[in-house]
Coordinates of C-alpha atoms in Angstrom, one line a residue:
X20 CA 0.0 0.0 0.0
X21 CA 1.2 3.5 -0.9
X22 CA 1.6 5.8 2.1
X23 CA -0.5 8.9 1.3
X24 CA 2.4 11.1 2.5
X25 CA 4.6 9.7 -0.2
X26 CA 2.2 10.5 -3.1
X27 CA 3.7 13.9 -3.6
X28 CA 6.6 12.1 -5.4
X29 CA 6.4 9.4 -8.1
X30 CA 6.7 6.1 -6.2
X31 CA 8.8 3.1 -7.4
X32 CA 5.7 1.1 -8.1
X33 CA 4.7 3.5 -10.9
X34 CA 4.5 1.5 -14.1
X35 CA 5.1 -1.9 -12.3
X36 CA 1.8 -3.1 -13.9
X37 CA 1.6 -6.6 -12.5
X38 CA -1.9 -7.3 -13.8
X39 CA -1.1 -5.7 -17.2
X40 CA 1.9 -7.9 -17.5
X41 CA -0.3 -10.9 -17.0
X42 CA -2.6 -9.7 -19.8
X43 CA 0.3 -9.1 -22.1
X44 CA 1.7 -12.5 -21.4
X45 CA -1.7 -14.1 -22.2
X46 CA -1.9 -12.0 -25.4
X47 CA 1.6 -13.2 -26.4
X48 CA 0.7 -16.8 -25.7
X49 CA -2.5 -16.6 -27.7
X50 CA -0.6 -15.0 -30.6
X51 CA 2.1 -17.6 -30.4
X52 CA -0.6 -20.3 -30.6
X53 CA -2.2 -18.6 -33.6
X54 CA 1.3 -18.5 -35.3
X55 CA 1.8 -22.2 -34.6
X56 CA -1.6 -23.0 -36.0
X57 CA -0.8 -21.1 -39.1
X58 CA 2.5 -23.0 -39.5
X59 CA 0.8 -26.4 -39.5
X60 CA -0.3 -26.4 -43.2
X61 CA 3.3 -25.6 -44.2
X62 CA 4.8 -28.2 -41.9
X63 CA 2.3 -30.9 -43.0
X64 CA 2.6 -29.8 -46.7
X65 CA -1.2 -29.3 -47.1
X66 CA -2.7 -28.0 -50.2
X67 CA -2.5 -24.4 -51.5
X68 CA -5.5 -22.9 -49.8
X69 CA -4.6 -24.1 -46.3
X70 CA -1.0 -22.7 -46.7
X71 CA -2.3 -19.3 -47.7
X72 CA -4.9 -19.3 -44.9
X73 CA -2.2 -20.3 -42.4
X74 CA 0.1 -17.6 -43.5
X75 CA -2.7 -15.1 -43.2
X76 CA -2.9 -15.8 -39.5
X77 CA 0.6 -14.2 -39.0
X78 CA -0.8 -10.7 -39.4
X79 CA -3.5 -8.9 -41.4
X80 CA -2.6 -9.4 -45.1
X81 CA 0.3 -11.8 -44.5
X82 CA -1.4 -14.3 -46.9
X83 CA -0.7 -12.0 -49.8
X84 CA 3.0 -11.9 -49.0
X85 CA 3.3 -15.6 -50.0
X86 CA 2.5 -14.7 -53.6
X87 CA 5.8 -12.8 -54.0
X88 CA 4.1 -11.1 -57.0
X89 CA 2.0 -8.1 -57.8
X90 CA -0.7 -9.7 -55.6
X91 CA 1.5 -8.9 -52.6
X92 CA 0.6 -5.2 -53.1
X93 CA -2.9 -6.0 -51.6
X94 CA -1.0 -6.0 -48.3
X95 CA -0.9 -2.2 -48.4
X96 CA -4.7 -1.9 -48.5
X97 CA -5.1 -4.5 -45.8
X98 CA -2.7 -2.7 -43.5
X99 CA -4.6 0.5 -44.0
X100 CA -7.8 -1.3 -43.2
X101 CA -6.3 -2.8 -40.1
X102 CA -5.2 0.6 -39.0
X103 CA -8.7 1.9 -39.4
X104 CA -10.0 -1.1 -37.6
X105 CA -7.7 -0.4 -34.7
X106 CA -9.0 3.2 -34.5
X107 CA -12.6 1.8 -34.5
X108 CA -11.6 -0.6 -31.8
X109 CA -10.4 1.9 -29.3
X110 CA -12.6 4.8 -30.5
X111 CA -15.9 3.0 -30.3
X112 CA -15.2 -0.3 -28.7
X113 CA -15.6 -2.2 -32.0
X114 CA -13.8 -5.4 -30.8
X115 CA -14.9 -7.3 -33.9
X116 CA -13.3 -4.8 -36.4
X117 CA -9.7 -6.1 -36.3
X118 CA -10.7 -9.8 -36.4
X119 CA -13.0 -9.2 -39.3
X120 CA -10.2 -7.4 -41.3
X121 CA -7.6 -10.0 -40.2
X122 CA -9.6 -13.1 -41.0
X123 CA -11.3 -11.5 -44.0
X124 CA -7.9 -10.7 -45.6
X125 CA -6.7 -14.3 -44.9
X126 CA -9.8 -15.6 -46.8
X127 CA -9.3 -13.0 -49.6
X128 CA -5.7 -14.1 -50.0
X129 CA -6.9 -17.7 -50.5
X130 CA -9.0 -16.5 -53.5
X131 CA -6.2 -14.4 -55.0
X132 CA -2.9 -16.3 -54.4
X133 CA -2.6 -19.3 -56.7
X134 CA 0.9 -20.5 -55.9
X135 CA 2.1 -19.6 -52.4
X136 CA 5.8 -19.6 -52.0
X137 CA 7.5 -20.9 -48.9
X138 CA 10.0 -18.1 -49.1
X139 CA 7.1 -15.6 -49.0
X140 CA 5.8 -17.2 -45.9
X141 CA 9.3 -17.0 -44.3
X142 CA 9.4 -13.3 -45.2
X143 CA 6.1 -12.8 -43.3
X144 CA 7.5 -14.6 -40.3
X145 CA 10.7 -12.6 -40.5
X146 CA 8.5 -9.4 -40.4
X147 CA 6.8 -10.7 -37.3
X148 CA 10.2 -11.3 -35.7
X149 CA 11.6 -7.9 -36.6
X150 CA 8.6 -6.2 -35.2
X151 CA 8.7 -8.2 -32.0
X152 CA 12.4 -7.7 -31.4
X153 CA 12.2 -4.0 -32.2
X154 CA 9.3 -3.6 -29.8
X155 CA 11.2 -5.4 -27.1
X156 CA 14.3 -3.3 -27.6
X157 CA 12.2 -0.1 -27.7
X158 CA 10.4 -1.1 -24.4
X159 CA 13.7 -1.8 -22.7
X160 CA 15.2 1.5 -23.8
X161 CA 12.1 3.4 -22.8
X162 CA 12.0 1.7 -19.4
X163 CA 15.5 2.9 -18.7
X164 CA 14.8 6.4 -19.8
X165 CA 11.6 6.5 -17.8
X166 CA 13.4 5.4 -14.7
X167 CA 15.9 8.1 -15.2
X168 CA 13.1 10.7 -15.8
X169 CA 11.3 9.6 -12.6
X170 CA 14.4 10.2 -10.6
X171 CA 14.9 13.6 -12.1
X172 CA 11.3 14.5 -11.6
X173 CA 11.4 13.4 -8.0
X174 CA 14.4 15.6 -7.4
X175 CA 12.4 18.5 -8.9
X176 CA 9.4 17.7 -6.8
X177 CA 11.4 17.7 -3.6
X178 CA 12.3 21.3 -4.2
X179 CA 9.1 22.6 -5.8
X180 CA 6.1 20.9 -4.1
X181 CA 6.5 23.4 -1.2
X182 CA 6.0 26.3 -3.6
X183 CA 2.7 24.8 -4.9
X184 CA 1.4 24.3 -1.4
X185 CA 2.5 27.8 -0.3
X186 CA 0.9 29.4 -3.3
X187 CA -2.4 27.6 -2.7
X188 CA -2.4 28.5 1.0
X189 CA -1.9 32.1 0.2
X190 CA -4.8 32.1 -2.3
X191 CA -7.0 30.5 0.3
X192 CA -6.0 33.0 3.0
X193 CA -6.6 35.9 0.6
X194 CA -10.2 34.8 0.1
X195 CA -10.8 33.9 3.7
X196 CA -13.7 35.9 5.2
X197 CA -14.8 37.2 1.9
X198 CA -18.3 36.3 0.7
X199 CA -18.2 34.6 -2.7
X200 CA -19.8 36.8 -5.4
X201 CA -19.7 36.3 -9.2
X202 CA -17.7 38.9 -11.1
X203 CA -19.0 40.4 -14.4
X204 CA -16.9 38.0 -16.5
X205 CA -18.1 35.0 -14.5
X206 CA -21.7 36.0 -14.9
X207 CA -21.2 36.5 -18.6
X208 CA -19.6 33.1 -19.0
X209 CA -22.3 31.5 -16.8
X210 CA -25.0 33.0 -19.1
X211 CA -23.5 30.9 -22.0
X212 CA -24.2 27.7 -20.0
X213 CA -27.6 28.9 -18.7
X214 CA -28.8 29.8 -22.2
X215 CA -27.9 26.4 -23.6
X216 CA -29.3 24.6 -20.6
X217 CA -32.7 26.1 -21.2
X218 CA -33.1 25.3 -24.9
X219 CA -35.9 23.0 -25.8
X220 CA -34.7 19.4 -25.8
X221 CA -35.3 19.0 -29.5
X222 CA -33.2 22.1 -30.3
X223 CA -29.5 21.2 -30.7
X224 CA -28.4 24.6 -32.0
X225 CA -25.3 25.7 -30.1
X226 CA -24.2 22.1 -29.6
X227 CA -21.6 20.4 -31.7
X228 CA -23.1 17.3 -33.3
X229 CA -20.0 15.9 -35.0
X230 CA -19.9 12.3 -33.8
X231 CA -21.5 10.1 -31.0
X232 CA -18.5 8.2 -29.8
X233 CA -15.5 10.4 -28.9
X234 CA -15.0 13.8 -27.1
X235 CA -17.1 15.8 -29.5
X236 CA -20.2 13.7 -28.6
X237 CA -23.0 15.9 -27.1
X238 CA -23.1 13.8 -23.9
X239 CA -19.8 15.4 -22.8
X240 CA -21.1 18.9 -23.7
X241 CA -24.2 18.3 -21.6
X242 CA -22.3 17.1 -18.6
X243 CA -19.8 19.9 -18.7
X244 CA -22.6 22.5 -18.9
X245 CA -24.3 20.9 -15.9
X246 CA -21.1 20.9 -13.8
X247 CA -20.7 24.6 -14.5
X248 CA -24.2 25.4 -13.2
X249 CA -23.6 23.1 -10.2
X250 CA -20.3 24.8 -9.3
X251 CA -22.0 28.3 -9.6
X252 CA -24.7 27.1 -7.3
X253 CA -22.6 25.5 -4.6
X254 CA -19.8 28.1 -4.5
X255 CA -21.7 31.4 -5.0
X256 CA -25.4 30.9 -4.6
X257 CA -26.4 27.9 -2.5
X258 CA -29.6 29.7 -1.5
X259 CA -30.7 30.2 -5.1
X260 CA -32.6 27.8 -7.2
X261 CA -34.1 29.6 -10.2
X262 CA -32.3 29.2 -13.5
X263 CA -29.4 27.3 -11.9
X264 CA -31.6 24.5 -10.7
X265 CA -33.9 24.5 -13.7
X266 CA -30.9 24.5 -16.0
X267 CA -29.4 21.5 -14.3
X268 CA -32.7 19.6 -14.5
X269 CA -33.0 20.6 -18.2
X270 CA -29.6 19.1 -18.9
X271 CA -30.2 16.0 -16.9
X272 CA -33.4 15.4 -18.9
X273 CA -31.9 16.4 -22.2
X274 CA -29.4 13.6 -21.8
X275 CA -32.1 10.9 -21.8
X276 CA -32.7 11.1 -25.6
X277 CA -31.6 8.8 -28.4
X278 CA -29.4 11.6 -29.9
X279 CA -27.3 11.3 -26.8
X280 CA -27.6 7.6 -25.8
X281 CA -27.6 6.1 -29.3
X282 CA -23.9 5.3 -29.2
X283 CA -24.5 2.5 -26.7
X284 CA -26.7 0.3 -29.0
X285 CA -23.7 0.1 -31.3
X286 CA -21.0 -0.3 -28.8
X287 CA -23.0 -2.9 -26.9
X288 CA -23.5 -4.9 -30.1
X289 CA -20.0 -4.8 -31.6
X290 CA -18.1 -4.6 -28.3
X291 CA -20.0 -7.0 -26.0
X292 CA -21.8 -8.9 -28.8
X293 CA -25.1 -8.3 -26.9
X294 CA -28.4 -6.9 -28.3
X295 CA -29.5 -5.6 -24.9
X296 CA -28.5 -1.9 -24.9
X297 CA -29.1 -1.0 -21.3
X298 CA -26.6 1.8 -20.7
X299 CA -26.6 1.5 -16.9
X300 CA -25.1 -1.9 -16.5
X301 CA -21.8 -3.4 -17.6
X302 CA -19.0 -0.9 -18.4
X303 CA -20.0 2.5 -19.9
X304 CA -18.4 4.6 -17.2
X305 CA -18.5 7.4 -19.7
X306 CA -22.2 7.5 -18.8
X307 CA -22.3 6.5 -15.2
X308 CA -19.2 8.4 -14.2
X309 CA -20.0 11.6 -16.0
X310 CA -23.8 11.8 -15.9
X311 CA -23.8 10.4 -12.4
X312 CA -21.8 13.4 -11.3
X313 CA -24.5 15.7 -12.6
X314 CA -27.2 13.8 -10.7
X315 CA -25.2 13.8 -7.4
X316 CA -24.2 17.4 -7.6
X317 CA -27.8 18.6 -8.4
X318 CA -29.3 16.6 -5.5
X319 CA -26.4 17.5 -3.1
X320 CA -26.8 21.2 -3.9
X321 CA -30.6 21.4 -3.7
X322 CA -31.8 18.5 -1.6
X323 CA -34.1 17.6 -4.6
X324 CA -34.0 13.8 -5.0
X325 CA -36.6 13.5 -7.7
X326 CA -34.2 11.5 -9.9
X327 CA -33.7 8.9 -7.2
X328 CA -37.2 7.6 -7.5
X329 CA -37.6 4.3 -9.4
X330 CA -37.9 4.8 -13.1
X331 CA -37.3 8.6 -12.8
X332 CA -34.6 8.4 -15.6
X333 CA -36.0 6.8 -18.7
X334 CA -32.9 6.2 -20.8
X335 CA -34.2 6.2 -24.4
X336 CA -31.4 4.5 -26.3
X337 CA -33.6 4.3 -29.4
X338 CA -37.1 5.5 -30.3
X339 CA -38.3 2.0 -29.4
X340 CA -36.0 0.9 -26.6
X341 CA -36.2 2.7 -23.2
X342 CA -34.5 1.5 -20.0
X343 CA -36.0 3.1 -16.9
X344 CA -33.5 3.8 -14.1
X345 CA -32.8 6.1 -11.2
X346 CA -29.9 8.0 -9.8
X347 CA -29.4 5.1 -7.3
X348 CA -29.1 2.7 -10.2
X349 CA -26.3 4.9 -11.7
X350 CA -24.5 4.9 -8.4
X351 CA -24.9 1.1 -8.0
X352 CA -23.6 0.5 -11.5
X353 CA -20.4 2.2 -10.6
X354 CA -20.1 0.2 -7.4
X355 CA -20.8 -3.2 -9.1
X356 CA -18.4 -2.5 -12.0
X357 CA -15.6 -1.5 -9.6
X358 CA -16.3 -4.7 -7.7
X359 CA -16.2 -6.7 -11.0
X360 CA -12.8 -5.2 -12.0
X361 CA -11.4 -5.0 -8.5
X362 CA -8.8 -7.7 -8.8
X363 CA -7.9 -6.7 -12.4
X364 CA -7.2 -3.2 -13.5
X365 CA -9.9 -1.8 -11.1
X366 CA -10.3 1.2 -13.5
X367 CA -13.0 -0.1 -15.7
X368 CA -14.1 0.4 -19.3
X369 CA -15.8 3.3 -21.1
X370 CA -16.0 1.7 -24.6
X371 CA -16.2 -2.0 -24.2
X372 CA -12.8 -3.5 -23.4
X373 CA -11.0 -0.1 -23.1
X374 CA -10.4 1.5 -19.7
X375 CA -9.8 5.3 -19.9
X376 CA -8.2 6.8 -16.8
X377 CA -10.0 10.2 -17.3
X378 CA -13.4 8.4 -17.3
X379 CA -12.5 6.7 -14.0
X380 CA -11.5 10.0 -12.4
X381 CA -15.1 11.1 -13.1
X382 CA -16.4 7.8 -11.7
X383 CA -14.4 8.2 -8.5
X384 CA -15.6 11.8 -8.2
X385 CA -19.2 10.6 -8.7
X386 CA -18.9 8.2 -5.8
X387 CA -17.4 11.0 -3.7
X388 CA -20.3 13.2 -4.7
X389 CA -22.9 10.5 -3.7
X390 CA -21.0 10.2 -0.4
X391 CA -21.5 14.0 0.0
X392 CA -25.2 13.6 -0.7
X393 CA -26.0 10.5 1.3
X394 CA -23.3 10.5 4.0
X395 CA -21.9 7.1 2.8
X396 CA -18.3 6.1 2.5
X397 CA -18.1 4.5 -0.9
X398 CA -15.1 6.4 -2.2
X399 CA -13.0 6.2 1.0
X400 CA -13.4 2.4 0.9
X401 CA -12.3 2.3 -2.7
X402 CA -9.7 5.1 -2.6
X403 CA -6.5 3.4 -1.6
X404 CA -7.0 0.4 -4.0
X405 CA -8.0 2.7 -6.8
X406 CA -5.0 4.9 -6.4
X407 CA -2.7 1.8 -6.1
X408 CA -4.0 0.5 -9.4
X409 CA -3.8 4.0 -11.0
X410 CA -0.2 4.1 -10.0
X411 CA 0.9 0.6 -11.0
X412 CA -1.4 -0.1 -14.0
X413 CA -2.1 3.3 -15.5
X414 CA 1.0 5.3 -14.7
X415 CA 4.3 5.0 -16.5
X416 CA 7.5 4.8 -14.6
X417 CA 8.2 8.5 -15.2
X418 CA 4.9 9.5 -13.7
X419 CA 3.0 10.1 -17.0
X420 CA -0.6 8.8 -16.8
X421 CA -1.7 6.2 -19.4
X422 CA -4.8 7.5 -21.2
X423 CA -6.4 4.2 -22.0
X424 CA -5.6 0.5 -21.8
X425 CA -7.2 -2.6 -23.3
X426 CA -8.8 -4.9 -20.7
X427 CA -8.5 -7.8 -23.2
X428 CA -4.9 -7.5 -24.2
X429 CA -3.2 -5.1 -21.7
X430 CA -2.1 -3.0 -24.6
X431 CA -2.2 0.8 -24.2
X432 CA -2.9 3.4 -26.9
X433 CA 0.5 5.1 -27.1
X434 CA -0.2 8.6 -25.8
X435 CA -0.4 9.7 -22.2
X436 CA -2.8 12.1 -20.6
X437 CA -1.5 15.7 -20.6
X438 CA 0.0 16.5 -17.2
X439 CA -1.6 19.9 -17.4
X440 CA -5.2 18.6 -16.9
X441 CA -4.4 16.2 -14.0
X442 CA -4.3 18.8 -11.2
X443 CA -7.9 19.7 -11.7
X444 CA -9.1 16.2 -12.6
X445 CA -7.4 14.6 -9.5
X446 CA -8.1 17.3 -7.0
X447 CA -11.5 16.0 -5.9
X448 CA -10.2 12.4 -5.4
X449 CA -6.5 12.7 -4.6
X450 CA -5.4 16.3 -3.8
X451 CA -1.9 15.2 -2.9
X452 CA -1.3 13.7 -6.4
X453 CA -2.9 16.8 -7.9
X454 CA -0.2 18.9 -6.2
X455 CA 2.4 16.7 -7.7
X456 CA 1.3 17.2 -11.2
X457 CA 0.9 21.0 -10.8
X458 CA 4.5 21.2 -9.5
X459 CA 5.6 19.3 -12.7
X460 CA 3.5 21.6 -14.9
X461 CA 5.0 24.7 -13.4
X462 CA 8.5 23.2 -13.9
X463 CA 8.2 21.5 -17.3
X464 CA 5.5 23.3 -19.2
X465 CA 5.4 26.8 -17.9
X466 CA 8.1 29.4 -18.0
X467 CA 8.4 33.2 -17.5
X468 CA 9.3 35.4 -20.4
X469 CA 9.7 39.1 -19.5
X470 CA 7.9 38.5 -16.2
X471 CA 4.9 36.8 -17.8
X472 CA 4.0 33.1 -17.6
X473 CA 3.8 31.3 -21.0
X474 CA 3.2 27.7 -21.9
X475 CA 5.6 25.5 -23.9
X476 CA 3.1 23.5 -25.9
X477 CA 4.3 20.6 -28.1
X478 CA 3.2 20.7 -31.8
X479 CA -0.1 22.0 -32.9
X480 CA -3.0 21.7 -30.4
X481 CA -6.4 20.3 -31.0
X482 CA -9.8 21.4 -29.8
X483 CA -11.1 18.0 -28.8
X484 CA -14.7 19.3 -28.8
X485 CA -14.7 19.8 -32.6
X486 CA -11.4 18.3 -33.8
X487 CA -10.0 21.6 -35.1
X488 CA -6.5 22.9 -34.8
X489 CA -6.0 25.3 -31.9
X490 CA -3.9 25.8 -28.7
X491 CA -6.9 27.1 -26.9
X492 CA -7.9 23.7 -25.5
X493 CA -4.4 23.0 -24.1
X494 CA -4.2 26.6 -22.6
X495 CA -7.7 26.1 -21.2
X496 CA -6.6 22.9 -19.5
X497 CA -3.7 24.8 -17.8
X498 CA -6.1 27.6 -16.9
X499 CA -8.5 25.3 -15.1
X500 CA -5.8 23.5 -13.2
X501 CA -4.3 26.8 -12.2
X502 CA -7.7 28.0 -10.9
X503 CA -8.2 24.8 -8.9
X504 CA -4.7 25.0 -7.4
X505 CA -5.1 28.6 -6.4
X506 CA -2.3 29.7 -8.7
X507 CA -3.9 33.0 -9.7
X508 CA -0.8 34.5 -11.4
X509 CA -0.6 31.6 -13.8
X510 CA -4.4 31.4 -14.3
X511 CA -4.5 35.1 -15.3
X512 CA -1.6 34.7 -17.7
X513 CA -3.2 31.7 -19.4
X514 CA -6.6 33.5 -19.7
X515 CA -4.7 36.5 -21.3
X516 CA -3.1 34.1 -23.8
X517 CA -6.5 32.6 -24.7
X518 CA -8.0 36.0 -25.3
X519 CA -5.1 37.0 -27.4
X520 CA -5.4 33.9 -29.6
X521 CA -9.1 34.3 -30.4
X522 CA -11.6 37.0 -29.4
X523 CA -14.6 36.1 -27.4
X524 CA -18.1 37.1 -28.5
X525 CA -19.3 40.7 -28.0
X526 CA -22.5 40.3 -26.2
X527 CA -24.1 39.5 -22.8
X528 CA -22.8 35.9 -22.8
X529 CA -19.0 35.3 -22.8
X530 CA -17.9 32.6 -25.1
X531 CA -15.5 31.9 -28.0
X532 CA -17.4 31.5 -31.3
X533 CA -14.6 29.7 -33.1
X534 CA -14.2 27.1 -30.3
X535 CA -16.3 24.1 -29.5
X536 CA -19.2 23.9 -27.1
X537 CA -17.1 21.6 -24.9
X538 CA -14.3 24.1 -24.7
X539 CA -16.7 27.0 -23.9
X540 CA -18.6 25.0 -21.3
X541 CA -15.3 24.0 -19.6
X542 CA -14.1 27.6 -19.6
X543 CA -17.5 28.7 -18.1
X544 CA -16.9 26.3 -15.2
X545 CA -13.2 27.0 -14.8
X546 CA -13.8 30.7 -14.5
X547 CA -15.9 29.9 -11.4
X548 CA -13.3 27.9 -9.6
X549 CA -12.0 29.2 -6.3
X550 CA -8.9 27.5 -4.8
X551 CA -10.0 23.8 -4.4
X552 CA -13.4 24.8 -5.8
X553 CA -13.9 21.6 -7.9
X554 CA -12.8 19.5 -4.8
X555 CA -15.2 21.3 -2.6
X556 CA -18.2 21.1 -5.0
X557 CA -17.8 17.3 -5.1
X558 CA -16.8 16.6 -1.4
X559 CA -18.1 19.3 0.9
X560 CA -21.7 18.7 1.9
X561 CA -24.2 21.5 1.6
X562 CA -25.0 22.9 5.0
X563 CA -28.2 21.8 6.6
X564 CA -29.4 25.3 7.0
X565 CA -29.1 25.8 3.3
X566 CA -31.1 22.8 2.5
X567 CA -33.9 23.7 4.9
X568 CA -33.7 27.5 5.1
X569 CA -35.1 30.2 2.9
X570 CA -34.2 30.1 -0.8
X571 CA -34.5 32.6 -3.7
X572 CA -36.7 30.3 -5.8
X573 CA -37.3 32.3 -9.0
X574 CA -36.1 35.4 -10.8
X575 CA -37.0 36.7 -14.2
X576 CA -34.1 35.7 -16.5
X577 CA -32.2 37.4 -18.0
X578 CA -33.7 40.6 -16.5
X579 CA -32.2 39.6 -13.1
X580 CA -28.9 37.9 -12.7
X581 CA -27.9 36.4 -9.3
X582 CA -24.4 37.1 -8.1
X583 CA -24.7 35.6 -4.7
X584 CA -27.3 34.0 -2.4
X585 CA -26.8 32.7 1.1
X586 CA -28.9 31.8 4.2
X587 CA -28.3 31.2 7.9
X588 CA -31.4 29.0 8.0
X589 CA -33.6 31.9 9.2
X590 CA -33.0 34.8 6.9
X591 CA -31.6 35.1 3.4
X592 CA -29.2 37.5 1.7
X593 CA -28.9 37.8 -2.1
X594 CA -27.0 40.0 -4.5
X595 CA -28.5 40.7 -7.9
X596 CA -27.8 42.7 -11.0
X597 CA -29.7 43.6 -14.1
X598 CA -29.1 41.5 -17.2
X599 CA -27.3 43.2 -20.0
X600 CA -29.4 44.4 -22.9
X601 CA -29.1 42.7 -26.3
X602 CA -31.1 42.7 -29.5
X603 CA -32.6 39.3 -28.7
X604 CA -33.5 40.3 -25.1
X605 CA -35.2 43.6 -25.3
X606 CA -36.7 43.2 -21.9
X607 CA -33.4 43.0 -20.1
X608 CA -31.8 45.8 -18.3
X609 CA -32.8 48.1 -15.4
X610 CA -36.4 48.1 -14.2
X611 CA -38.8 46.9 -11.5
X612 CA -38.4 43.2 -10.9
X613 CA -40.0 40.5 -8.8
X614 CA -37.9 38.1 -6.6
X615 CA -39.8 35.0 -5.5
X616 CA -38.7 33.5 -2.2
X617 CA -39.6 30.0 -0.8
X618 CA -39.1 27.9 2.3
X619 CA -39.9 30.9 4.6
X620 CA -41.7 30.3 7.8
X621 CA -45.4 30.3 7.0
X622 CA -47.1 33.4 8.3
X623 CA -43.8 34.9 9.5
X624 CA -43.0 38.6 8.9
X625 CA -39.6 39.4 7.3
X626 CA -38.0 42.8 7.1
X627 CA -36.7 43.6 3.6
X628 CA -33.4 45.5 3.5
X629 CA -34.5 47.5 0.5
X630 CA -37.5 48.8 2.4
X631 CA -40.7 47.6 4.0
X632 CA -41.5 44.1 5.0
X633 CA -43.2 41.0 3.6
X634 CA -45.3 38.2 5.2
X635 CA -44.8 34.6 4.1
X636 CA -47.9 32.8 2.8
X637 CA -49.1 29.5 4.2
X638 CA -46.8 27.6 1.7
X639 CA -43.8 29.6 2.9
X640 CA -43.6 31.7 -0.3
X641 CA -43.3 35.5 -0.7
X642 CA -42.6 37.9 -3.5
X643 CA -40.5 41.0 -3.1
X644 CA -40.5 43.7 -5.8
X645 CA -37.3 45.8 -6.3
X646 CA -36.1 48.6 -8.5
X647 CA -33.1 47.1 -10.1
X648 CA -30.8 49.6 -11.7
X649 CA -27.4 48.1 -10.8
X650 CA -25.8 45.7 -8.3
X651 CA -28.2 45.4 -5.4
X652 CA -28.1 43.6 -2.0
X653 CA -31.4 42.3 -0.8
X654 CA -31.9 40.6 2.6
X655 CA -34.9 39.2 4.3
X656 CA -34.6 39.1 8.1
X657 CA -37.3 37.5 10.3
X658 CA -39.0 40.1 12.5
X659 CA -39.0 38.8 16.1

């Protein structure tokens, strides 16, 4: 077991991968058996078709090599198809894709190759040997270089982790005693999320609808928008429901449509070879981990557990197939899957047979958020084992996190997760590891030029929300981590670089028209983060007086924008401002507005700070009218 106090540095167990090694050995033995089977027709001198078919088992297209003629050129097409099949395999869980290409090419070679040459078969086997030896040599060299890099990084961490902790402590101290209140920029960014959240469910304008499998899928946009609203509510306006609560509900219910869930009918069929497409069952942590967090955050912020009722969430995977579930079912799916994979990789699959570390960070955060809601201890019980497996099976020896690994073969896709996003992603579930990666980001990615922080980004960046070239997504990742870690100086510098790269929209909502919805939704949330804000939204329970005390229930949107709302359980204080005017919102701006309060003491009289008083109706509701010309504090205090 790893001592939590040692997690600030990269432990020797990083990359040890005992279970992955077992999977790789099994994969190697299966492949060796396939090679031996393919060699039998040649050893037994069977007829032509069997020899070509046997050679085709060596690798996709190998059967064509035995021709040693123009027919061998078919190998090029087969290798291209095999590459595409590999992409389909890890991109959508299509486990059948590579076997179909492999076996199909072997059968095709039987039809094309008339006179297989033994020398051609030996060439195919030589190619296998060369690839195997090269891979082994490469892995050995990489292991040595990674060990050396781990030692170098640990020396760096020994001298820099203190700076990370001091910087964060100063940021927390600077905010201590100050009531959280949204700034103009935060309100404008939040309006982007609020507006999309309140669109009719059949209106997908403003969303990117490029594909249904990978990061540009609308499910990730919906989730990120919901998290932004949840963070705004928990950190700045816990005593406000209104458009923050209705927006979260709108997104939760938008998610239940075939346009969002349709991917699973395909992945379940070609990944699990099952017709049943229930999305809340085996694997699919890209739903339970991400969507579950929306459910837990909403209920934890508001005390509204409507989605926990049996059948409250009808998952419509197709127009004809609906699977009724509840938030409890989503939570239980996470628990049962972590139990299923406990003795293996622990981190379990998104797409069938592929475990993504990022999805499992969300899954862990969702369990922590349900603990926050229900007072359970699901995440503490799993935490040490999860982090041990993350370290040994999903972390390279140099500390880089493996993005995804096959649960069938043990093979990873050869690109790590960017270190820059790990501080924010890990903060809710492993703050000490988050500090480690922020120290490395400051040392290895960030540098000061003429007194200004800049990022050394490799190559050309990609906006993973729409697959266009841009460094904005990478800079946004650093910005979010800096906000979470309380590194205000770096966060401000990254935001300035983002604004220099591309201008944001000129209007009441702050967003970047050339960037994806996923990017804009992420930025909307990240602007809201106080030091440790993402950690606290997921882990710190909403105070009992907030869940039972007075609440600002409704305001006219966008005429009234809420900057802050808090309650001591008896009275309530809110800060509001008029919504900015725009051509599409002619009613916005200064004017006389109505604020609707709820959960007041029935029949009780409350003094209103803007003048006069109000008596709560029998249902605990009251409406206060105000003249709103600018920022305004409004407080309701019980009259004794």
